[in-house]
mmCIF file of C-alpha atoms and ligand atoms in Angstrom:
data_model
loop_
_atom_site.group_PDB
_atom_site.id
_atom_site.type_symbol
_atom_site.label_atom_id
_atom_site.label_comp_id
_atom_site.label_asym_id
_atom_site.label_seq_id
_atom_site.Cartn_x
_atom_site.Cartn_y
_atom_site.Cartn_z
ATOM 1 C CA MET M 213 0.010 -0.015 0.001
ATOM 2 C CA LEU M 214 3.029 2.161 0.903
ATOM 3 C CA LYS M 215 5.540 1.069 -1.823
ATOM 4 C CA GLY M 216 7.493 3.958 -2.915
ATOM 5 C CA LYS M 217 6.635 5.870 -0.249
ATOM 6 C CA THR M 218 9.667 7.485 2.118
ATOM 7 C CA ALA M 219 8.770 7.628 6.418
ATOM 8 C CA LEU M 220 11.065 9.450 8.313
ATOM 9 C CA VAL M 221 10.129 8.247 11.842
ATOM 10 C CA THR M 222 12.108 10.094 14.961
ATOM 11 C CA GLY M 223 12.545 8.066 18.222
ATOM 12 C CA SER M 224 12.413 4.402 16.032
ATOM 13 C CA THR M 225 15.595 2.930 17.690
ATOM 14 C CA SER M 226 12.982 1.462 20.070
ATOM 15 C CA GLY M 227 9.351 1.551 21.853
ATOM 16 C CA ILE M 228 6.463 2.901 19.867
ATOM 17 C CA GLY M 229 8.452 4.971 16.880
ATOM 18 C CA LEU M 230 9.975 1.462 16.111
ATOM 19 C CA GLY M 231 7.071 -0.809 16.001
ATOM 20 C CA ILE M 232 4.833 2.527 13.356
ATOM 21 C CA ALA M 233 8.481 1.941 11.719
ATOM 22 C CA LEU M 234 8.289 -1.805 10.808
ATOM 23 C CA ALA M 235 4.602 -1.729 10.105
ATOM 24 C CA LEU M 236 4.661 1.071 7.867
ATOM 25 C CA ALA M 237 7.759 -0.697 6.186
ATOM 26 C CA ARG M 238 5.496 -4.291 5.994
ATOM 27 C CA GLU M 239 3.314 -1.961 3.636
ATOM 28 C CA GLY M 240 6.091 -1.004 0.831
ATOM 29 C CA ALA M 241 7.900 2.036 2.704
ATOM 30 C CA HIS M 242 11.071 2.757 2.571
ATOM 31 C CA VAL M 243 12.346 4.039 6.150
ATOM 32 C CA MET M 244 14.415 7.003 7.656
ATOM 33 C CA LEU M 245 14.932 5.699 11.431
ATOM 34 C CA ASN M 246 15.841 8.092 14.145
ATOM 35 C CA GLY M 247 16.844 7.913 17.653
ATOM 36 C CA PHE M 248 19.834 6.641 19.937
ATOM 37 C CA GLY M 249 21.924 3.730 21.536
ATOM 38 C CA ASP M 250 21.804 0.436 19.898
ATOM 39 C CA THR M 251 20.835 1.222 16.329
ATOM 40 C CA GLU M 252 21.365 -2.169 14.850
ATOM 41 C CA PRO M 253 18.364 -3.805 16.077
ATOM 42 C CA ALA M 254 15.720 -1.465 14.466
ATOM 43 C CA ARG M 255 17.800 -1.028 11.290
ATOM 44 C CA ARG M 256 18.163 -5.173 10.806
ATOM 45 C CA GLY M 257 14.141 -5.618 11.393
ATOM 46 C CA VAL M 258 13.117 -2.908 8.404
ATOM 47 C CA ALA M 259 15.175 -4.178 6.353
ATOM 48 C CA ALA M 260 14.718 -7.767 7.329
ATOM 49 C CA LEU M 261 11.047 -6.045 5.570
ATOM 50 C CA GLY M 262 12.752 -6.098 1.715
ATOM 51 C CA VAL M 263 12.528 -2.199 2.389
ATOM 52 C CA LYS M 264 15.331 0.611 2.146
ATOM 53 C CA VAL M 265 16.563 1.690 5.311
ATOM 54 C CA GLY M 266 18.243 4.578 6.964
ATOM 55 C CA TYR M 267 19.304 6.219 10.345
ATOM 56 C CA HIS M 268 20.202 9.830 11.240
ATOM 57 C CA GLY M 269 20.900 10.041 14.573
ATOM 58 C CA ALA M 270 19.924 14.136 14.825
ATOM 59 C CA ASP M 271 19.048 14.838 18.957
ATOM 60 C CA MET M 272 15.291 16.231 18.566
ATOM 61 C CA SER M 273 16.760 19.209 21.293
ATOM 62 C CA LYS M 274 18.718 20.397 18.094
ATOM 63 C CA PRO M 275 17.112 22.132 15.455
ATOM 64 C CA ALA M 276 20.043 22.586 13.368
ATOM 65 C CA GLU M 277 20.440 18.839 13.571
ATOM 66 C CA ILE M 278 16.975 18.153 12.945
ATOM 67 C CA GLU M 279 16.992 20.272 9.690
ATOM 68 C CA ALA M 280 19.987 18.599 9.077
ATOM 69 C CA MET M 281 18.428 14.718 9.540
ATOM 70 C CA VAL M 282 15.292 16.144 6.904
ATOM 71 C CA ARG M 283 17.563 17.067 4.252
ATOM 72 C CA ALA M 284 19.685 14.129 4.685
ATOM 73 C CA CYS M 285 16.349 12.016 4.230
ATOM 74 C CA GLU M 286 15.229 13.761 1.213
ATOM 75 C CA ALA M 287 18.489 13.798 -0.232
ATOM 76 C CA GLU M 288 18.848 9.749 0.560
ATOM 77 C CA PHE M 289 15.085 8.680 -0.451
ATOM 78 C CA GLY M 290 13.839 12.003 -2.979
ATOM 79 C CA ALA M 291 11.378 12.796 0.059
ATOM 80 C CA VAL M 292 9.840 12.436 3.023
ATOM 81 C CA ASP M 293 6.542 11.476 1.756
ATOM 82 C CA ILE M 294 5.648 10.537 6.126
ATOM 83 C CA LEU M 295 6.823 12.051 8.643
ATOM 84 C CA VAL M 296 5.841 10.379 11.971
ATOM 85 C CA ASN M 297 6.768 12.765 15.013
ATOM 86 C CA ASN M 298 7.655 10.156 17.851
ATOM 87 C CA ALA M 299 11.129 10.987 19.654
ATOM 88 C CA GLY M 300 9.492 11.978 23.157
ATOM 89 C CA ILE M 301 10.803 11.932 26.980
ATOM 90 C CA GLN M 302 9.358 11.953 30.484
ATOM 91 C CA HIS M 303 10.057 13.533 34.099
ATOM 92 C CA VAL M 304 7.944 13.072 36.847
ATOM 93 C CA ALA M 305 8.012 15.933 39.594
ATOM 94 C CA ALA M 306 5.990 18.087 41.183
ATOM 95 C CA VAL M 307 6.008 20.944 39.347
ATOM 96 C CA GLU M 308 8.367 23.502 42.212
ATOM 97 C CA ASP M 309 10.345 20.671 42.812
ATOM 98 C CA PHE M 310 10.560 20.502 38.646
ATOM 99 C CA PRO M 311 14.041 20.807 37.090
ATOM 100 C CA PRO M 312 14.081 23.974 34.512
ATOM 101 C CA GLU M 313 16.267 21.930 32.290
ATOM 102 C CA ARG M 314 14.464 18.961 31.864
ATOM 103 C CA TRP M 315 11.171 21.393 31.832
ATOM 104 C CA ASP M 316 12.797 22.949 28.597
ATOM 105 C CA ALA M 317 14.399 19.362 26.899
ATOM 106 C CA ILE M 318 11.067 17.946 27.446
ATOM 107 C CA ILE M 319 9.253 20.949 25.547
ATOM 108 C CA ALA M 320 12.151 21.003 23.053
ATOM 109 C CA ILE M 321 11.852 17.678 22.242
ATOM 110 C CA ASN M 322 8.480 16.359 22.390
ATOM 111 C CA LEU M 323 6.772 19.270 20.696
ATOM 112 C CA SER M 324 8.885 22.104 19.343
ATOM 113 C CA SER M 325 10.612 19.198 17.333
ATOM 114 C CA ALA M 326 7.367 18.897 15.261
ATOM 115 C CA PHE M 327 7.606 22.461 14.273
ATOM 116 C CA HIS M 328 11.157 21.752 12.847
ATOM 117 C CA THR M 329 10.225 18.828 11.238
ATOM 118 C CA THR M 330 6.484 19.985 9.535
ATOM 119 C CA ARG M 331 7.991 23.395 8.729
ATOM 120 C CA LEU M 332 10.919 21.800 6.814
ATOM 121 C CA ALA M 333 9.101 18.805 5.179
ATOM 122 C CA LEU M 334 6.541 20.461 4.241
ATOM 123 C CA PRO M 335 6.952 22.491 0.708
ATOM 124 C CA GLY M 336 8.102 19.019 -0.625
ATOM 125 C CA MET M 337 4.590 17.397 0.169
ATOM 126 C CA LYS M 338 3.284 20.588 -1.062
ATOM 127 C CA ARG M 339 5.165 20.165 -4.347
ATOM 128 C CA ARG M 340 4.117 16.293 -4.096
ATOM 129 C CA ASN M 341 0.542 17.035 -3.220
ATOM 130 C CA TRP M 342 0.533 14.362 -0.908
ATOM 131 C CA GLY M 343 1.709 13.647 2.324
ATOM 132 C CA ARG M 344 1.249 11.855 5.889
ATOM 133 C CA ILE M 345 2.015 13.518 9.174
ATOM 134 C CA LEU M 346 1.834 11.676 12.402
ATOM 135 C CA ASN M 347 2.212 13.248 15.632
ATOM 136 C CA VAL M 348 2.636 10.847 18.820
ATOM 137 C CA ALA M 349 0.965 12.540 21.340
ATOM 138 C CA SER M 350 -0.853 10.626 24.167
ATOM 139 C CA THR M 351 -3.879 10.577 26.518
ATOM 140 C CA HIS M 352 -1.981 13.492 28.396
ATOM 141 C CA GLY M 353 -2.410 15.574 24.929
ATOM 142 C CA LEU M 354 -6.296 14.832 26.082
ATOM 143 C CA VAL M 355 -6.328 14.913 29.802
ATOM 144 C CA ALA M 356 -3.542 15.607 32.452
ATOM 145 C CA SER M 357 -2.076 13.430 35.434
ATOM 146 C CA ALA M 358 -0.440 14.967 38.250
ATOM 147 C CA GLN M 359 3.072 15.606 38.392
ATOM 148 C CA LYS M 360 3.693 15.695 35.228
ATOM 149 C CA SER M 361 3.248 19.202 34.020
ATOM 150 C CA ALA M 362 5.583 19.453 31.112
ATOM 151 C CA TYR M 363 4.438 16.338 29.410
ATOM 152 C CA VAL M 364 0.962 17.215 29.699
ATOM 153 C CA ALA M 365 1.911 20.755 28.089
ATOM 154 C CA SER M 366 3.853 19.365 25.643
ATOM 155 C CA LYS M 367 1.150 16.230 24.745
ATOM 156 C CA HIS M 368 -1.309 19.174 25.010
ATOM 157 C CA GLY M 369 0.624 21.777 22.596
ATOM 158 C CA ILE M 370 1.331 18.788 20.008
ATOM 159 C CA VAL M 371 -2.619 18.376 19.641
ATOM 160 C CA GLY M 372 -2.991 21.986 19.216
ATOM 161 C CA PHE M 373 -0.430 22.042 16.927
ATOM 162 C CA THR M 374 -1.727 19.127 14.668
ATOM 163 C CA LYS M 375 -4.977 20.797 14.266
ATOM 164 C CA SER M 376 -3.387 24.184 13.469
ATOM 165 C CA VAL M 377 -1.451 22.398 10.679
ATOM 166 C CA ALA M 378 -4.333 20.060 9.341
ATOM 167 C CA LEU M 379 -5.948 23.393 8.801
ATOM 168 C CA GLU M 380 -3.420 25.023 6.291
ATOM 169 C CA THR M 381 -3.275 21.980 4.541
ATOM 170 C CA ALA M 382 -6.906 20.974 4.060
ATOM 171 C CA THR M 383 -7.566 21.642 1.278
ATOM 172 C CA THR M 384 -4.099 19.477 -0.248
ATOM 173 C CA GLY M 385 -3.223 15.886 -0.501
ATOM 174 C CA ILE M 386 -1.457 15.937 2.984
ATOM 175 C CA THR M 387 -3.274 15.440 6.005
ATOM 176 C CA VAL M 388 -2.170 16.493 9.465
ATOM 177 C CA ASN M 389 -2.806 13.958 12.776
ATOM 178 C CA ALA M 390 -2.143 13.213 16.792
ATOM 179 C CA ILE M 391 -1.831 9.649 18.037
ATOM 180 C CA CYS M 392 -2.880 9.350 21.674
ATOM 181 C CA PRO M 393 -1.530 5.925 23.546
ATOM 182 C CA GLY M 394 -2.239 5.012 27.065
ATOM 183 C CA TRP M 395 -0.212 3.007 28.349
ATOM 184 C CA VAL M 396 2.586 1.280 26.246
ATOM 185 C CA LEU M 397 5.020 -1.229 28.002
ATOM 186 C CA THR M 398 8.058 0.723 26.091
ATOM 187 C CA PRO M 399 11.508 1.705 28.193
ATOM 188 C CA LEU M 400 9.637 5.560 29.340
ATOM 189 C CA VAL M 401 6.913 3.484 31.211
ATOM 190 C CA GLN M 402 9.121 0.847 32.752
ATOM 191 C CA LYS M 403 11.143 3.916 34.723
ATOM 192 C CA GLN M 404 7.364 4.282 35.476
ATOM 193 C CA VAL M 405 7.069 0.588 36.692
ATOM 194 C CA ASP M 406 10.769 0.181 38.137
ATOM 195 C CA ALA M 407 9.598 3.488 40.659
ATOM 196 C CA ARG M 408 6.868 2.289 41.782
ATOM 197 C CA ALA M 409 7.697 -1.501 42.435
ATOM 198 C CA ALA M 410 10.230 0.396 44.201
ATOM 199 C CA GLN M 411 8.262 2.710 46.419
ATOM 200 C CA ALA M 412 5.170 0.335 46.542
ATOM 201 C CA GLY M 413 7.963 -2.446 47.644
ATOM 202 C CA VAL M 414 5.655 -4.804 45.179
ATOM 203 C CA ASP M 415 6.828 -6.994 42.403
ATOM 204 C CA GLN M 416 7.047 -5.921 39.112
ATOM 205 C CA ALA M 417 3.609 -8.265 38.005
ATOM 206 C CA GLU M 418 1.595 -5.724 40.874
ATOM 207 C CA ALA M 419 3.445 -2.762 39.888
ATOM 208 C CA LYS M 420 2.095 -3.131 36.496
ATOM 209 C CA ARG M 421 -1.341 -4.226 37.794
ATOM 210 C CA GLN M 422 -1.614 -1.123 39.570
ATOM 211 C CA LEU M 423 -0.555 1.391 37.019
ATOM 212 C CA LEU M 424 -3.368 0.082 34.545
ATOM 213 C CA ALA M 425 -6.020 -0.337 37.312
ATOM 214 C CA GLU M 426 -5.407 3.989 38.154
ATOM 215 C CA LYS M 427 -5.760 4.928 34.405
ATOM 216 C CA GLN M 428 -6.272 2.472 31.677
ATOM 217 C CA PRO M 429 -10.137 0.645 31.979
ATOM 218 C CA SER M 430 -9.015 -2.398 29.951
ATOM 219 C CA LEU M 431 -6.094 -3.661 32.397
ATOM 220 C CA GLN M 432 -4.290 -4.380 28.864
ATOM 221 C CA PHE M 433 -1.131 -2.426 27.892
ATOM 222 C CA THR M 434 -1.673 -0.874 24.730
ATOM 223 C CA THR M 435 1.119 -2.318 22.372
ATOM 224 C CA PRO M 436 3.262 -0.802 19.199
ATOM 225 C CA GLU M 437 2.081 -3.164 17.084
ATOM 226 C CA GLN M 438 -1.435 -1.481 17.670
ATOM 227 C CA LEU M 439 -0.451 1.689 17.018
ATOM 228 C CA GLY M 440 1.446 0.601 14.311
ATOM 229 C CA GLY M 441 -1.473 -0.262 13.055
ATOM 230 C CA LEU M 442 -3.548 2.975 13.616
ATOM 231 C CA ALA M 443 -0.548 4.380 11.640
ATOM 232 C CA VAL M 444 -0.727 2.837 8.611
ATOM 233 C CA PHE M 445 -4.598 3.292 8.004
ATOM 234 C CA LEU M 446 -4.171 6.848 8.900
ATOM 235 C CA CYS M 447 -1.992 6.972 6.205
ATOM 236 C CA SER M 448 -4.142 5.076 3.462
ATOM 237 C CA SER M 449 -6.437 6.345 1.197
ATOM 238 C CA ALA M 450 -9.474 5.494 3.691
ATOM 239 C CA ALA M 451 -7.995 8.022 5.849
ATOM 240 C CA ASP M 452 -7.635 10.635 2.693
ATOM 241 C CA ASN M 453 -10.145 12.925 4.904
ATOM 242 C CA VAL M 454 -9.281 11.755 8.534
ATOM 243 C CA ARG M 455 -7.769 15.422 9.526
ATOM 244 C CA GLY M 456 -6.596 17.485 12.550
ATOM 245 C CA VAL M 457 -7.641 14.480 14.822
ATOM 246 C CA ALA M 458 -6.053 13.546 18.299
ATOM 247 C CA TRP M 459 -7.586 9.639 18.393
ATOM 248 C CA ASN M 460 -7.105 8.134 21.226
ATOM 249 C CA MET M 461 -5.982 4.183 21.912
ATOM 250 C CA ASP M 462 -6.329 3.660 25.178
ATOM 251 C CA GLY M 463 -7.977 0.988 26.769
ATOM 252 C CA GLY M 464 -10.827 3.397 27.580
ATOM 253 C CA TRP M 465 -9.000 5.644 29.917
ATOM 254 C CA VAL M 466 -9.874 8.999 28.595
ATOM 255 C CA ALA M 467 -13.665 7.503 28.465
ATOM 256 C CA GLN M 468 -14.016 8.239 32.278
HETATM 257 P P1 LIG O 568 11.112 4.925 24.352
HETATM 258 O O1 LIG O 568 11.767 5.205 25.164
HETATM 259 O O2 LIG O 568 10.835 3.595 23.826
HETATM 260 O O3 LIG O 568 11.287 5.727 23.007
HETATM 261 C C1 LIG O 568 11.865 7.033 23.046
HETATM 262 C C2 LIG O 568 12.622 6.948 21.182
HETATM 263 O O4 LIG O 568 12.923 8.238 21.277
HETATM 264 C C3 LIG O 568 13.711 5.693 21.665
HETATM 265 O O5 LIG O 568 14.100 5.916 19.935
HETATM 266 C C4 LIG O 568 14.705 7.240 21.820
HETATM 267 O O6 LIG O 568 15.880 6.834 21.695
HETATM 268 C C5 LIG O 568 14.054 8.544 20.897
HETATM 269 N N1 LIG O 568 14.512 9.968 21.818
HETATM 270 C C6 LIG O 568 14.919 10.397 23.114
HETATM 271 N N2 LIG O 568 15.279 11.572 22.789
HETATM 272 C C7 LIG O 568 15.920 11.522 21.953
HETATM 273 C C8 LIG O 568 15.868 12.908 21.907
HETATM 274 N N3 LIG O 568 16.725 13.739 21.952
HETATM 275 N N4 LIG O 568 16.553 13.265 20.146
HETATM 276 C C9 LIG O 568 16.134 11.858 19.127
HETATM 277 N N5 LIG O 568 15.454 10.787 19.713
HETATM 278 C C10 LIG O 568 15.281 10.276 21.103
HETATM 279 O O7 LIG O 568 9.249 5.706 24.650
HETATM 280 P P2 LIG O 568 8.162 4.969 23.920
HETATM 281 O O8 LIG O 568 7.156 4.996 25.054
HETATM 282 O O9 LIG O 568 8.398 4.992 22.769
HETATM 283 O O10 LIG O 568 7.544 6.685 23.166
HETATM 284 C C11 LIG O 568 7.730 7.173 22.252
HETATM 285 C C12 LIG O 568 6.325 8.290 21.939
HETATM 286 O O11 LIG O 568 5.672 8.312 22.731
HETATM 287 C C13 LIG O 568 7.002 9.500 22.618
HETATM 288 O O12 LIG O 568 6.115 10.822 22.508
HETATM 289 C C14 LIG O 568 5.886 9.350 24.038
HETATM 290 O O13 LIG O 568 5.624 10.482 25.095
HETATM 291 C C15 LIG O 568 4.815 8.908 23.276
HETATM 292 N N6 LIG O 568 3.765 8.152 24.131
HETATM 293 C C16 LIG O 568 4.448 6.355 25.269
HETATM 294 C C17 LIG O 568 3.052 6.016 25.941
HETATM 295 C C18 LIG O 568 3.157 5.325 26.256
HETATM 296 O O14 LIG O 568 3.033 4.805 27.602
HETATM 297 N N7 LIG O 568 5.000 4.469 26.161
HETATM 298 C C19 LIG O 568 1.881 6.955 25.759
HETATM 299 C C20 LIG O 568 1.724 7.758 25.329
HETATM 300 C C21 LIG O 568 2.617 8.581 24.342
#
């Protein structure tokens, strides 16, 4: 379905970004990966699906590196047809104890990076009159939790940004939407499971049960594969007129 298209997926060396990269590759899209840590498993996973795979190590908090990444994708693959703004970080603390440098990093990586990738990728999408921009927000783009002020602000911000750019592109072949996962058991959430286990003196299974019971009525983690399926749908022609939505996949979290 996506044969010949190229997807640039930020933060795709693990977790949700990797799940989305693999799902798009399964549909035939070439993939430019990005993110930190060991990049080899992600590269091998995508290449095994028979598409071209690239990698750029841009730090999403640095606008000049973001620009170099978008240009590298265009140079290597000829286009950025699908842009998935997924890289994100978390920090949990009360607002009066929140380290200002953590606030700045969260806003830069979770929100401002999407402004930079979007402004740089959009002219090419407009020339081709086709594009998909998927912003990985969160249920925290729709509702709040205590101790996560920067994350909640960044995710509400990216939902607003999504709507604004969707309106600016509404008469074009470019759609812009947000995906709002509930709990997904990735390294980002594993840290919160570990903190809960240590604080409450419970084992991993109990810490996971408590985390889910607090927010996610299905009591099941959403998976990167399920989110990949939603991303594929949003890239399909069936979704040509889905514009500016913030689509939650959250086991009922925000239905409460
Ligand atoms: P993760 O920690 O598994 O993956 C994050 C990815 O971003 C990694 O590839 C990491 O290397 C990359 N990254 C981090 N900082 C970066 C930087 N400065 N520059 C470039 N890459 C960077 O986390 P995840 O849970 O897969 O999170 C992915 C996205 O999904 C985030 O935006 C997160 O807020 C969002 N999200 C996660 C959950 C969840 O429950 N896990 C729920 C809702 C939304």
